[in-house]
Tab-separated table of C-alpha atoms and ligand atoms in Angstrom:
chain	number	residue	atom	x	y	z
A	20	MET	CA	63.751	20.713	-10.748
A	21	THR	CA	66.471	20.956	-8.015
A	22	LEU	CA	67.667	18.169	-5.801
A	23	SER	CA	68.191	20.372	-2.477
A	24	ALA	CA	64.481	21.448	-2.756
A	25	ASP	CA	63.942	17.772	-1.067
A	26	GLN	CA	64.102	17.140	2.324
A	27	LEU	CA	62.310	14.577	4.306
A	28	ALA	CA	63.767	13.354	7.768
A	29	PRO	CA	63.509	9.546	8.039
A	30	SER	CA	60.347	8.817	10.011
A	31	PRO	CA	57.681	6.088	11.067
A	32	ALA	CA	54.926	8.671	10.367
A	33	PRO	CA	53.663	9.439	6.577
A	34	PRO	CA	54.478	12.905	5.884
A	35	GLY	CA	52.382	16.122	5.621
A	36	GLY	CA	50.772	15.506	8.938
A	37	LEU	CA	48.579	12.986	7.467
A	38	SER	CA	47.628	9.762	9.629
A	39	PRO	CA	48.236	6.239	8.501
A	40	ALA	CA	44.362	5.514	7.952
A	41	GLU	CA	44.103	8.658	5.351
A	42	VAL	CA	47.111	7.483	3.432
A	43	PRO	CA	47.465	5.318	0.037
A	44	GLN	CA	49.474	1.877	0.684
A	45	LEU	CA	52.031	2.308	-2.022
A	46	VAL	CA	53.650	-0.518	-3.348
A	47	MET	CA	56.672	-0.947	-5.595
A	48	ILE	CA	58.203	-4.004	-7.711
A	49	GLY	CA	61.718	-3.247	-8.665
A	50	PHE	CA	63.249	-5.676	-10.893
A	51	ASP	CA	67.120	-5.862	-11.280
A	52	ASP	CA	69.404	-7.099	-14.099
A	53	ASN	CA	67.165	-8.199	-16.616
A	54	PRO	CA	69.383	-9.879	-18.774
A	55	ALA	CA	66.623	-11.953	-20.763
A	56	VAL	CA	63.602	-11.109	-22.924
A	57	GLU	CA	60.970	-13.985	-21.987
A	58	PRO	CA	60.814	-13.207	-18.187
A	59	MET	CA	60.837	-9.589	-18.705
A	60	GLN	CA	58.484	-10.021	-21.642
A	61	TRP	CA	56.195	-12.085	-19.219
A	62	ILE	CA	56.009	-9.367	-16.476
A	63	LEU	CA	55.228	-6.732	-18.622
A	64	ASP	CA	52.513	-8.467	-20.495
A	65	HIS	CA	51.033	-9.540	-16.947
A	66	ALA	CA	50.777	-5.627	-16.029
A	67	LEU	CA	49.387	-4.485	-19.466
A	68	ASN	CA	45.548	-4.446	-18.394
A	69	LEU	CA	46.478	-4.165	-14.329
A	70	ARG	CA	44.788	-1.157	-12.862
A	71	ASN	CA	44.839	0.109	-9.229
A	72	PRO	CA	41.934	0.685	-7.252
A	73	ALA	CA	39.446	2.991	-8.743
A	74	GLY	CA	38.814	5.540	-5.521
A	75	GLY	CA	37.651	8.597	-6.087
A	76	ALA	CA	39.473	8.911	-9.612
A	77	ASP	CA	41.881	11.182	-7.894
A	78	ALA	CA	45.219	11.190	-9.839
A	79	ALA	CA	47.013	12.894	-7.201
A	80	THR	CA	46.749	9.095	-5.407
A	81	PHE	CA	47.269	7.246	-8.242
A	82	ASP	CA	42.968	6.264	-8.241
A	83	GLY	CA	42.638	3.489	-11.371
A	84	SER	CA	46.024	4.365	-12.550
A	85	PRO	CA	47.987	1.715	-14.724
A	86	VAL	CA	50.177	-0.451	-12.525
A	87	ARG	CA	53.741	0.048	-13.561
A	88	PHE	CA	56.820	-1.919	-11.927
A	89	ALA	CA	60.172	-0.402	-12.115
A	90	PHE	CA	63.324	-2.389	-14.175
A	91	TYR	CA	67.024	-1.405	-12.894
A	92	SER	CA	69.190	-3.208	-15.570
A	93	ASN	CA	72.522	-3.523	-16.470
A	94	GLY	CA	73.985	-2.097	-19.678
A	95	THR	CA	76.331	-4.945	-20.416
A	96	TYR	CA	73.134	-6.983	-21.394
A	97	LEU	CA	71.621	-4.187	-23.556
A	98	ASP	CA	74.513	-4.095	-25.592
A	99	ASP	CA	74.570	-7.492	-26.750
A	100	SER	CA	71.126	-7.825	-27.337
A	101	PRO	CA	68.840	-5.873	-29.821
A	102	GLU	CA	65.737	-7.781	-28.739
A	103	LEU	CA	66.079	-6.840	-24.790
A	104	ARG	CA	66.666	-3.275	-26.506
A	105	THR	CA	63.489	-3.103	-27.711
A	106	VAL	CA	61.966	-5.118	-24.800
A	107	HIS	CA	63.320	-2.080	-22.831
A	108	TYR	CA	62.266	0.753	-24.910
A	109	GLN	CA	59.082	-0.852	-25.182
A	110	ALA	CA	58.490	-1.137	-21.494
A	111	TRP	CA	59.429	2.642	-21.421
A	112	LEU	CA	56.354	3.127	-23.716
A	113	ALA	CA	54.177	1.352	-21.836
A	114	GLY	CA	55.146	3.569	-18.796
A	115	HIS	CA	57.469	1.635	-16.421
A	116	GLU	CA	60.412	3.189	-15.101
A	117	MET	CA	63.651	2.291	-16.533
A	118	THR	CA	67.029	3.044	-14.806
A	119	ASN	CA	70.262	2.066	-13.871
A	120	HIS	CA	72.068	-1.010	-12.164
A	121	THR	CA	75.424	-0.110	-13.112
A	122	HIS	CA	77.082	-1.116	-16.105
A	123	HIS	CA	78.900	-4.470	-15.340
A	124	HIS	CA	77.226	-5.391	-12.210
A	125	TYR	CA	80.554	-5.461	-10.405
A	126	HIS	CA	80.743	-5.875	-6.769
A	127	GLY	CA	81.398	-2.200	-5.818
A	128	GLY	CA	81.879	-2.175	-2.395
A	129	GLU	CA	85.219	-0.808	-2.384
A	130	PHE	CA	84.731	1.699	-5.922
A	131	THR	CA	86.027	4.518	-5.869
A	132	LEU	CA	84.147	7.678	-6.757
A	133	GLU	CA	85.510	7.744	-10.560
A	134	GLN	CA	84.652	3.976	-10.448
A	135	TRP	CA	80.810	4.645	-9.275
A	136	VAL	CA	80.440	6.984	-11.792
A	137	GLU	CA	81.664	5.282	-14.715
A	138	GLU	CA	79.809	2.470	-14.047
A	139	MET	CA	76.487	4.838	-13.805
A	140	GLU	CA	77.351	6.633	-16.917
A	141	LEU	CA	77.922	3.518	-19.398
A	142	CYS	CA	74.924	1.766	-18.327
A	143	ARG	CA	73.175	4.935	-18.764
A	144	LEU	CA	74.429	5.292	-22.039
A	145	SER	CA	73.386	1.996	-22.819
A	146	LEU	CA	69.982	2.798	-21.964
A	147	VAL	CA	70.011	5.976	-23.932
A	148	ALA	CA	70.767	3.244	-26.981
A	149	CYS	CA	67.303	1.597	-26.203
A	150	GLY	CA	65.642	5.008	-26.900
A	151	ILE	CA	65.106	5.585	-23.160
A	152	PRO	CA	65.848	9.076	-22.814
A	153	ASN	CA	68.237	10.383	-19.956
A	154	GLU	CA	65.962	12.502	-18.253
A	155	ALA	CA	63.580	9.703	-17.646
A	156	GLN	CA	66.580	7.698	-15.771
A	157	ARG	CA	65.949	8.765	-12.340
A	158	GLY	CA	66.710	6.062	-9.996
A	159	PHE	CA	69.671	3.833	-9.553
A	160	ARG	CA	70.439	0.554	-7.303
A	161	THR	CA	73.911	-1.197	-6.452
A	162	PRO	CA	74.365	-4.856	-7.887
A	163	PHE	CA	74.453	-7.115	-4.432
A	164	LEU	CA	73.206	-4.051	-2.648
A	165	GLU	CA	76.839	-3.064	-2.140
A	166	TYR	CA	77.684	0.485	-1.301
A	167	ASN	CA	79.600	2.882	0.004
A	168	ASP	CA	79.756	6.647	0.333
A	169	ALA	CA	81.017	7.502	-3.198
A	170	THR	CA	77.945	5.501	-4.257
A	171	PHE	CA	75.855	8.367	-3.152
A	172	ALA	CA	78.225	11.107	-4.328
A	173	ALA	CA	77.971	9.461	-7.689
A	174	ALA	CA	74.443	9.172	-7.455
A	175	ARG	CA	74.079	12.770	-6.865
A	176	GLN	CA	76.656	14.084	-9.095
A	177	LEU	CA	75.087	12.614	-12.216
A	178	GLY	CA	71.558	14.014	-11.138
A	179	PHE	CA	70.089	10.958	-10.096
A	180	LEU	CA	66.397	11.502	-8.044
A	181	TYR	CA	66.634	8.587	-5.950
A	182	ASP	CA	68.693	5.271	-4.817
A	183	THR	CA	67.354	2.057	-3.760
A	184	SER	CA	70.160	0.027	-2.397
A	185	ILE	CA	70.006	0.497	1.628
A	186	GLU	CA	68.248	-1.912	3.561
A	187	GLU	CA	66.226	-0.782	6.208
A	188	GLY	CA	64.301	-2.443	9.328
A	189	TYR	CA	67.041	-4.912	10.715
A	190	GLN	CA	66.795	-2.375	13.928
A	191	PRO	CA	65.859	-4.406	16.869
A	192	ASP	CA	63.068	-2.050	17.840
A	193	GLN	CA	61.749	-2.489	13.970
A	194	ASP	CA	58.824	-5.385	13.630
A	195	GLY	CA	57.277	-4.317	10.425
A	196	THR	CA	54.919	-1.922	11.708
A	197	ASN	CA	56.772	1.079	12.198
A	198	PHE	CA	59.370	0.796	9.217
A	199	LEU	CA	61.014	4.361	8.484
A	200	TRP	CA	59.054	5.853	5.471
A	201	PRO	CA	61.482	7.096	2.585
A	202	TYR	CA	63.825	9.988	3.417
A	203	THR	CA	66.070	12.219	1.886
A	204	LEU	CA	69.561	11.309	2.573
A	205	ASP	CA	70.277	14.975	4.378
A	206	HIS	CA	71.554	13.184	7.539
A	207	GLY	CA	73.001	9.878	6.185
A	208	SER	CA	70.764	6.602	6.752
A	209	PRO	CA	69.089	5.324	9.916
A	210	GLY	CA	69.131	1.559	8.368
A	211	ASN	CA	73.043	2.019	7.210
A	212	GLN	CA	73.951	3.258	10.759
A	213	ALA	CA	72.028	0.008	11.966
A	214	THR	CA	74.186	-2.238	10.144
A	215	THR	CA	77.795	-0.831	9.975
A	216	GLN	CA	80.437	0.732	12.597
A	217	PRO	CA	81.407	4.031	12.256
A	218	GLY	CA	84.067	4.700	10.057
A	219	ASP	CA	83.360	1.648	7.836
A	220	LEU	CA	83.337	2.068	4.243
A	221	LYS	CA	79.805	1.502	3.673
A	222	ARG	CA	78.933	4.397	6.082
A	223	VAL	CA	76.907	6.678	4.242
A	224	GLN	CA	77.524	10.388	5.232
A	225	ASN	CA	75.417	13.197	4.095
A	226	HIS	CA	73.947	13.745	0.638
A	227	PRO	CA	71.193	16.520	0.778
A	228	GLY	CA	68.493	16.239	-1.144
A	229	LEU	CA	68.763	12.516	-2.707
A	230	TRP	CA	66.184	10.366	-1.865
A	231	GLU	CA	66.342	6.780	-0.613
A	232	ILE	CA	63.857	4.445	-1.064
A	233	PRO	CA	64.710	1.902	1.673
A	234	LEU	CA	64.968	-1.515	0.581
A	235	HIS	CA	63.050	-3.084	3.953
A	236	VAL	CA	63.244	-6.682	5.221
A	237	PHE	CA	60.639	-8.938	4.505
A	238	LEU	CA	58.707	-10.761	7.126
A	239	VAL	CA	58.368	-14.063	7.904
A	240	PRO	CA	54.963	-15.359	8.625
A	241	PRO	CA	54.835	-16.849	12.692
A	242	ASP	CA	53.558	-20.004	12.999
A	243	ASP	CA	49.706	-18.921	14.441
A	244	ARG	CA	49.538	-17.023	11.081
A	245	ALA	CA	50.630	-20.158	8.754
A	246	ALA	CA	47.381	-21.273	8.247
A	247	GLU	CA	46.133	-17.997	7.001
A	248	TYR	CA	48.508	-18.081	4.432
A	249	GLY	CA	48.107	-21.547	3.461
A	250	ILE	CA	51.380	-22.875	4.567
A	251	GLU	CA	52.740	-25.395	6.918
A	252	PRO	CA	53.913	-23.803	10.156
A	253	GLY	CA	57.814	-23.548	10.880
A	254	LEU	CA	59.061	-21.805	8.052
A	255	ALA	CA	61.201	-19.737	9.732
A	256	ASP	CA	62.953	-23.040	10.717
A	257	ARG	CA	62.931	-24.563	7.305
A	258	MET	CA	64.505	-20.958	6.009
A	259	ALA	CA	67.415	-21.225	8.753
A	260	ALA	CA	68.173	-24.871	8.011
A	261	TYR	CA	68.466	-24.455	4.477
A	262	ILE	CA	70.523	-21.675	4.764
A	263	ALA	CA	72.913	-23.259	7.176
A	264	ALA	CA	73.076	-26.445	5.211
A	265	ASN	CA	73.820	-24.071	2.070
A	266	GLY	CA	76.503	-22.430	3.451
A	267	GLY	CA	74.514	-19.196	3.812
A	268	TRP	CA	75.212	-16.643	6.137
A	269	GLU	CA	74.083	-16.613	9.396
A	270	TRP	CA	70.390	-16.146	9.893
A	271	SER	CA	68.270	-15.830	12.505
A	272	ALA	CA	64.709	-17.697	12.800
A	273	GLU	CA	63.796	-15.284	15.871
A	274	THR	CA	63.340	-12.289	14.091
A	275	ARG	CA	61.920	-13.745	10.815
A	276	LYS	CA	63.632	-10.802	9.102
A	277	ILE	CA	64.974	-11.529	5.770
A	278	SER	CA	66.327	-9.071	2.707
A	279	GLY	CA	63.640	-7.840	0.847
A	280	LEU	CA	64.873	-9.748	-2.387
A	281	ASP	CA	63.009	-12.352	-3.930
A	282	TRP	CA	66.501	-13.801	-4.365
A	283	ASN	CA	67.152	-14.017	-0.613
A	284	VAL	CA	64.024	-15.933	-0.327
A	285	MET	CA	63.903	-18.107	-3.255
A	286	GLU	CA	67.662	-19.374	-3.969
A	287	ALA	CA	69.220	-18.576	-0.597
A	288	ALA	CA	66.551	-19.618	1.477
A	289	GLY	CA	65.572	-22.402	-0.751
A	290	ARG	CA	61.817	-21.500	-0.667
A	291	ASP	CA	59.189	-22.166	-3.531
A	292	GLY	CA	56.219	-20.038	-4.837
A	293	PRO	CA	53.702	-20.684	-2.398
A	294	GLU	CA	55.997	-19.569	0.764
A	295	PHE	CA	57.689	-16.679	-0.844
A	296	LEU	CA	54.107	-15.525	-1.693
A	297	ALA	CA	53.040	-15.847	1.982
A	298	ILE	CA	56.110	-13.854	3.057
A	299	LEU	CA	55.023	-11.013	0.900
A	300	LYS	CA	51.611	-11.237	1.714
A	301	HIS	CA	52.542	-11.116	5.249
A	302	THR	CA	54.936	-8.325	4.940
A	303	LEU	CA	52.416	-6.155	3.271
A	304	ASP	CA	49.295	-7.089	5.684
A	305	LEU	CA	51.864	-5.790	8.639
A	306	ARG	CA	52.291	-2.196	6.884
A	307	LEU	CA	48.249	-2.217	6.006
A	308	ALA	CA	47.767	-2.941	9.935
A	309	SER	CA	50.330	-0.205	10.893
A	310	ASN	CA	51.746	2.827	9.643
A	311	ARG	CA	51.355	1.956	5.672
A	312	ALA	CA	54.970	2.533	5.084
A	313	PRO	CA	55.711	2.207	1.293
A	314	LEU	CA	56.856	-1.475	0.308
A	315	MET	CA	59.666	-2.026	-2.125
A	316	VAL	CA	59.614	-5.697	-3.612
A	317	GLY	CA	63.187	-6.009	-4.567
A	318	ALA	CA	62.961	-8.693	-7.603
A	319	HIS	CA	64.536	-10.345	-10.397
A	320	THR	CA	63.299	-11.368	-13.951
A	321	ALA	CA	65.819	-13.717	-14.425
A	322	LEU	CA	64.654	-15.498	-11.457
A	323	PHE	CA	60.891	-15.969	-13.019
A	324	PRO	CA	61.982	-18.332	-15.899
A	325	ALA	CA	58.892	-19.823	-17.914
A	326	ASP	CA	59.955	-23.240	-16.137
A	327	GLU	CA	59.402	-22.122	-12.771
A	328	PRO	CA	55.547	-21.729	-13.060
A	329	ASP	CA	55.030	-21.660	-9.433
A	330	ARG	CA	57.242	-18.468	-8.919
A	331	ARG	CA	54.826	-16.919	-11.563
A	332	GLU	CA	51.934	-17.640	-10.072
A	333	ALA	CA	53.394	-16.238	-6.828
A	334	LEU	CA	54.022	-12.726	-8.050
A	335	GLU	CA	51.130	-12.795	-10.069
A	336	ALA	CA	48.937	-13.612	-6.835
A	337	PHE	CA	50.730	-11.350	-4.646
A	338	ILE	CA	50.132	-8.425	-7.093
A	339	ALA	CA	45.898	-9.552	-7.181
A	340	TYR	CA	46.160	-9.737	-3.535
A	341	ALA	CA	47.540	-6.045	-3.267
A	342	LEU	CA	45.234	-4.777	-5.512
A	343	GLU	CA	42.305	-6.423	-3.689
A	344	HIS	CA	42.904	-3.809	-1.031
A	345	PRO	CA	41.127	-0.685	-1.815
A	346	GLU	CA	43.906	1.367	-0.215
A	347	VAL	CA	46.669	-0.119	-2.097
A	348	ARG	CA	48.192	1.539	-4.996
A	349	ILE	CA	51.020	-0.191	-7.212
A	350	VAL	CA	53.232	2.868	-8.454
A	351	THR	CA	56.706	3.580	-9.607
A	352	PRO	CA	59.523	5.089	-7.879
A	353	ILE	CA	59.060	8.149	-9.473
A	354	GLN	CA	55.244	8.169	-8.759
A	355	LEU	CA	56.123	7.349	-5.025
A	356	ILE	CA	58.212	10.522	-5.045
A	357	LYS	CA	55.716	13.063	-6.709
A	358	TRP	CA	53.489	11.693	-3.657
A	359	LEU	CA	56.058	12.421	-0.850
A	360	ARG	CA	56.531	15.889	-1.904
A	361	ASP	CA	52.974	16.261	-2.112
A	362	PRO	CA	50.999	14.144	0.154
A	363	VAL	CA	47.562	13.760	-0.554
A	364	ALA	CA	44.530	11.604	1.271
A	365	LEU	CA	43.035	8.837	-0.212
A	366	GLY	CA	39.194	10.189	-0.891
A	367	ARG	CA	40.124	13.927	-0.137
B	13	ZN	ZN1	71.734	-7.404	-9.744
């Protein structure tokens, strides 16, 4: 397989000429960092017996396949803990995607190519030391979603199949119903262009054949849908107030868009499990009612410790909610790219 074989332009339309009504709603959950055994074991145990909707038993649309996640881990934690290495190895044996989030979790926005390569390489070796072979480590996510053009050059140099660090959906004309499908970086990244100025360090040049699985923004439910999701109206205003009071960034309650990571919702915006669940459900519902752009949920196992049961219940409830929809398939990013290369309709 050569990287340059892949070429898919950014588009809100599904690939292969398929209509939204025909395609599976692909959902991924990617857990970053993974420094601790217990919360990682919790989600692995939860996945054990989960299966995707049975559909027509077509493997090409993952009908009835086991529900598996992606883990973007830091090598530094693995090097310190034989128990954590064992959990990573067992997760890989169980079919989860185990891959790279740099070794040290440094801020890398101004890294050189050599620094990115070193951070990726060290992490890769730590995962190999867990028993996860090089060829199984196909994806990369940057710490803090901080990247520059050298990130992608390094990822290509090391043979990664995809990156999942670029945010999409902040474009003013996008509202959760017309998000871009994943694309290759042959002509840069629309999401990047929407958030940076020409010449900015973060600007992404062309990296033909490297897949970008965007981390789309989550959408906060509007007040007229709050009851449907079992929450009090005013969620966006509560988030804006919390962020402002806690020294956060400038956040607009108008657009109701927030970075698609659990950290931003639960920590930076101070939301509890039920409100996090409402945001996840609404974000998925908008896609199900429109173009079915794949959804990557960015998460962190460490944010789901045993003493935060409402958070655990929320994520478990979201997974159950997604799987209630006959058209949803929860897949790994490698499975997603397999489908994008050869798009097949549900129930063909
Ligand atoms: Zn991280």
